C-alpha cells in the first residue's frame, strides 16, 4: 500500500519506528515530516498528510503527535478524512471495520513502540465491513457536506 505518514516533534520517535516497520513489510511510505525534534505545530503536518489521502495520492495515513489527539482533530478538518485516535488494537481494527477510517492517529507519549506497531498492523490488516456501516459512514459524509 501507499501510506502517508506525518508527526510533530512529540511523535517523531514513534513515526520513525512505524516508517521502518512499514517499509520492511513492503509498503510505500510518503513521509510528510516533521523529521527533526524541533518544536513544530502539528496541524501543518497533519494537513499535508490528510490532503494526500483525501486526494487519493495515498491510500491511507498514519499520524503521530504526543497524544494523537491534536494531529487527529486537524486531519478530520479535511473533507473526506475519517481519522480515529487509537491506543489499542481492538479500536484500530474496529475503526476500519465499522467507520472505514482512512487515517489513524497515535500518541507517542501514551503508546509505546511495541503496541504502536501492533496498532498499525491491526488497522492495516482489517477491512471495512460495509452493509449497515456503509449507511452510517454515508451519514457522516452527509454531515460533512452540509457543514464543511
Ligand atoms: C506538543 O507538545 C503536543 O501538544 C502535541 O504533540 C499533541 O499532543 C497535541 O495534541
mmCIF file of C-alpha atoms and ligand atoms in Angstrom:
data_model
loop_
_atom_site.group_PDB
_atom_site.id
_atom_site.type_symbol
_atom_site.label_atom_id
_atom_site.label_comp_id
_atom_site.label_asym_id
_atom_site.label_seq_id
_atom_site.Cartn_x
_atom_site.Cartn_y
_atom_site.Cartn_z
ATOM 1 C CA UNK A 1 0.000 0.000 0.000
ATOM 2 C CA UNK A 2 0.986 3.641 -0.384
ATOM 3 C CA UNK A 3 0.733 5.142 3.088
ATOM 4 C CA UNK A 4 1.033 8.775 4.255
ATOM 5 C CA UNK A 5 2.890 9.449 7.493
ATOM 6 C CA UNK A 6 3.197 12.651 9.482
ATOM 7 C CA UNK A 7 4.047 13.718 13.012
ATOM 8 C CA UNK A 8 5.092 16.645 15.161
ATOM 9 C CA UNK A 9 8.129 16.722 17.452
ATOM 10 C CA UNK A 10 6.130 14.792 20.089
ATOM 11 C CA UNK A 11 5.616 11.879 17.705
ATOM 12 C CA UNK A 12 8.938 11.688 15.894
ATOM 13 C CA UNK A 13 10.321 8.506 17.504
ATOM 14 C CA UNK A 14 7.144 6.505 17.004
ATOM 15 C CA UNK A 15 6.701 7.795 13.451
ATOM 16 C CA UNK A 16 10.279 6.723 12.631
ATOM 17 C CA UNK A 17 9.620 3.248 14.048
ATOM 18 C CA UNK A 18 6.353 2.983 12.078
ATOM 19 C CA UNK A 19 8.104 4.083 8.886
ATOM 20 C CA UNK A 20 10.812 1.431 9.287
ATOM 21 C CA UNK A 21 8.173 -1.208 10.087
ATOM 22 C CA UNK A 22 6.020 -0.354 7.058
ATOM 23 C CA UNK A 23 8.974 -0.306 4.673
ATOM 24 C CA UNK A 24 10.105 -3.685 5.991
ATOM 25 C CA UNK A 25 6.614 -5.006 5.194
ATOM 26 C CA UNK A 26 6.977 -3.715 1.621
ATOM 27 C CA UNK A 27 4.672 -0.694 1.847
ATOM 28 C CA UNK A 28 5.486 2.569 0.101
ATOM 29 C CA UNK A 29 5.655 5.385 2.636
ATOM 30 C CA UNK A 30 5.160 9.064 1.834
ATOM 31 C CA UNK A 31 6.625 10.950 4.795
ATOM 32 C CA UNK A 32 5.251 14.463 5.286
ATOM 33 C CA UNK A 33 7.554 15.199 8.243
ATOM 34 C CA UNK A 34 8.454 16.527 10.648
ATOM 35 C CA UNK A 35 11.894 14.980 10.666
ATOM 36 C CA UNK A 36 13.655 16.806 13.488
ATOM 37 C CA UNK A 37 12.971 17.216 17.204
ATOM 38 C CA UNK A 38 12.495 20.998 16.826
ATOM 39 C CA UNK A 39 9.140 22.162 18.148
ATOM 40 C CA UNK A 40 6.565 22.477 15.350
ATOM 41 C CA UNK A 41 2.793 22.886 15.026
ATOM 42 C CA UNK A 42 1.050 19.555 14.383
ATOM 43 C CA UNK A 43 -1.747 20.994 12.138
ATOM 44 C CA UNK A 44 0.840 21.895 9.470
ATOM 45 C CA UNK A 45 1.965 18.280 9.074
ATOM 46 C CA UNK A 46 -1.442 16.725 9.616
ATOM 47 C CA UNK A 47 -2.965 18.793 6.802
ATOM 48 C CA UNK A 48 -0.341 17.702 4.272
ATOM 49 C CA UNK A 49 -0.835 14.001 5.003
ATOM 50 C CA UNK A 50 -4.633 14.338 5.145
ATOM 51 C CA UNK A 51 -4.721 16.126 1.789
ATOM 52 C CA UNK A 52 -2.718 13.333 0.191
ATOM 53 C CA UNK A 53 -5.243 10.763 1.470
ATOM 54 C CA UNK A 54 -8.265 12.894 0.536
ATOM 55 C CA UNK A 55 -6.883 13.437 -2.983
ATOM 56 C CA UNK A 56 -6.114 9.728 -3.447
ATOM 57 C CA UNK A 57 -2.335 10.164 -3.701
ATOM 58 C CA UNK A 58 -2.003 7.784 -0.755
ATOM 59 C CA UNK A 59 -4.410 5.026 0.281
ATOM 60 C CA UNK A 60 -4.447 5.775 3.995
ATOM 61 C CA UNK A 61 -2.493 7.717 6.575
ATOM 62 C CA UNK A 62 -0.908 7.330 9.986
ATOM 63 C CA UNK A 63 -0.296 10.356 12.206
ATOM 64 C CA UNK A 64 1.628 10.682 15.467
ATOM 65 C CA UNK A 65 1.834 13.503 17.988
ATOM 66 C CA UNK A 66 2.265 13.480 21.762
ATOM 67 C CA UNK A 67 -1.264 12.286 22.433
ATOM 68 C CA UNK A 68 -2.549 11.541 18.925
ATOM 69 C CA UNK A 69 -5.395 13.920 19.649
ATOM 70 C CA UNK A 70 -4.420 17.267 18.127
ATOM 71 C CA UNK A 71 -2.995 15.801 14.949
ATOM 72 C CA UNK A 72 -6.141 13.658 14.546
ATOM 73 C CA UNK A 73 -8.524 16.573 15.130
ATOM 74 C CA UNK A 74 -6.658 18.592 12.492
ATOM 75 C CA UNK A 75 -6.851 15.745 9.942
ATOM 76 C CA UNK A 76 -10.613 15.496 10.440
ATOM 77 C CA UNK A 77 -10.994 19.096 9.225
ATOM 78 C CA UNK A 78 -10.023 17.953 5.733
ATOM 79 C CA UNK A 79 -13.033 16.932 3.661
ATOM 80 C CA UNK A 80 -13.198 13.171 3.137
ATOM 81 C CA UNK A 81 -10.992 12.285 6.090
ATOM 82 C CA UNK A 82 -12.141 9.926 8.825
ATOM 83 C CA UNK A 83 -9.278 9.834 11.315
ATOM 84 C CA UNK A 84 -9.503 7.931 14.601
ATOM 85 C CA UNK A 85 -7.133 8.415 17.505
ATOM 86 C CA UNK A 86 -6.423 4.907 18.738
ATOM 87 C CA UNK A 87 -4.468 3.470 21.655
ATOM 88 C CA UNK A 88 -5.422 -0.209 21.426
ATOM 89 C CA UNK A 89 -5.623 -2.881 18.732
ATOM 90 C CA UNK A 90 -9.369 -3.524 19.137
ATOM 91 C CA UNK A 91 -10.200 0.115 18.342
ATOM 92 C CA UNK A 92 -7.722 0.093 15.457
ATOM 93 C CA UNK A 93 -9.488 -2.931 13.924
ATOM 94 C CA UNK A 94 -12.968 -1.600 14.566
ATOM 95 C CA UNK A 95 -12.363 1.854 13.174
ATOM 96 C CA UNK A 96 -11.510 0.259 9.824
ATOM 97 C CA UNK A 97 -14.290 -2.365 10.026
ATOM 98 C CA UNK A 98 -17.097 -0.013 11.108
ATOM 99 C CA UNK A 99 -16.033 3.577 10.379
ATOM 100 C CA UNK A 100 -13.915 2.909 7.283
ATOM 101 C CA UNK A 101 -11.316 5.226 8.835
ATOM 102 C CA UNK A 102 -8.826 6.311 6.201
ATOM 103 C CA UNK A 103 -6.378 7.622 8.803
ATOM 104 C CA UNK A 104 -5.404 6.742 12.347
ATOM 105 C CA UNK A 105 -3.558 8.854 14.889
ATOM 106 C CA UNK A 106 -1.352 7.606 17.723
ATOM 107 C CA UNK A 107 0.185 9.296 20.749
ATOM 108 C CA UNK A 108 3.859 8.650 21.361
ATOM 109 C CA UNK A 109 3.565 9.888 24.952
ATOM 110 C CA UNK A 110 0.687 7.456 25.507
ATOM 111 C CA UNK A 111 1.550 4.361 23.492
ATOM 112 C CA UNK A 112 4.901 2.526 23.450
ATOM 113 C CA UNK A 113 6.591 1.489 20.220
ATOM 114 C CA UNK A 114 5.676 -2.218 20.537
ATOM 115 C CA UNK A 115 1.973 -1.541 20.985
ATOM 116 C CA UNK A 116 2.128 1.256 18.415
ATOM 117 C CA UNK A 117 3.358 -1.140 15.729
ATOM 118 C CA UNK A 118 0.701 -3.713 16.700
ATOM 119 C CA UNK A 119 -1.962 -0.987 16.374
ATOM 120 C CA UNK A 120 -0.696 -0.133 12.896
ATOM 121 C CA UNK A 121 -0.806 -3.818 11.883
ATOM 122 C CA UNK A 122 -4.310 -4.263 13.334
ATOM 123 C CA UNK A 123 -5.555 -1.276 11.334
ATOM 124 C CA UNK A 124 -3.871 -2.222 8.052
ATOM 125 C CA UNK A 125 -4.933 -5.874 8.245
ATOM 126 C CA UNK A 126 -8.630 -5.045 8.754
ATOM 127 C CA UNK A 127 -11.294 -4.420 6.140
ATOM 128 C CA UNK A 128 -14.402 -2.266 6.068
ATOM 129 C CA UNK A 129 -17.493 -4.419 6.627
ATOM 130 C CA UNK A 130 -19.878 -2.241 4.592
ATOM 131 C CA UNK A 131 -23.606 -3.069 4.928
ATOM 132 C CA UNK A 132 -25.253 -1.165 7.779
ATOM 133 C CA UNK A 133 -21.906 0.517 8.456
ATOM 134 C CA UNK A 134 -21.860 1.987 4.955
ATOM 135 C CA UNK A 135 -25.159 3.692 5.699
ATOM 136 C CA UNK A 136 -23.652 5.249 8.845
ATOM 137 C CA UNK A 137 -20.495 6.360 7.085
ATOM 138 C CA UNK A 138 -22.720 7.921 4.394
ATOM 139 C CA UNK A 139 -24.459 9.868 7.159
ATOM 140 C CA UNK A 140 -21.078 11.138 8.394
ATOM 141 C CA UNK A 141 -20.341 12.269 4.838
ATOM 142 C CA UNK A 142 -23.729 13.998 4.674
ATOM 143 C CA UNK A 143 -22.890 15.971 7.840
ATOM 144 C CA UNK A 144 -19.549 16.893 6.282
ATOM 145 C CA UNK A 145 -21.193 18.022 3.035
ATOM 146 C CA UNK A 146 -23.646 20.192 4.966
ATOM 147 C CA UNK A 147 -21.120 21.781 7.275
ATOM 148 C CA UNK A 148 -17.653 21.881 5.726
HETATM 149 C C1 LIG B 1 3.059 19.049 21.609
HETATM 150 O O1 LIG B 1 3.659 19.458 22.789
HETATM 151 C C2 LIG B 1 1.736 18.356 21.892
HETATM 152 O O2 LIG B 1 0.806 19.296 22.314
HETATM 153 C C3 LIG B 1 1.245 17.613 20.683
HETATM 154 O O3 LIG B 1 2.206 16.672 20.302
HETATM 155 C C4 LIG B 1 -0.048 16.844 20.840
HETATM 156 O O4 LIG B 1 -0.024 16.044 21.981
HETATM 157 C C5 LIG B 1 -1.289 17.624 20.721
HETATM 158 O O5 LIG B 1 -2.416 17.103 20.717
#
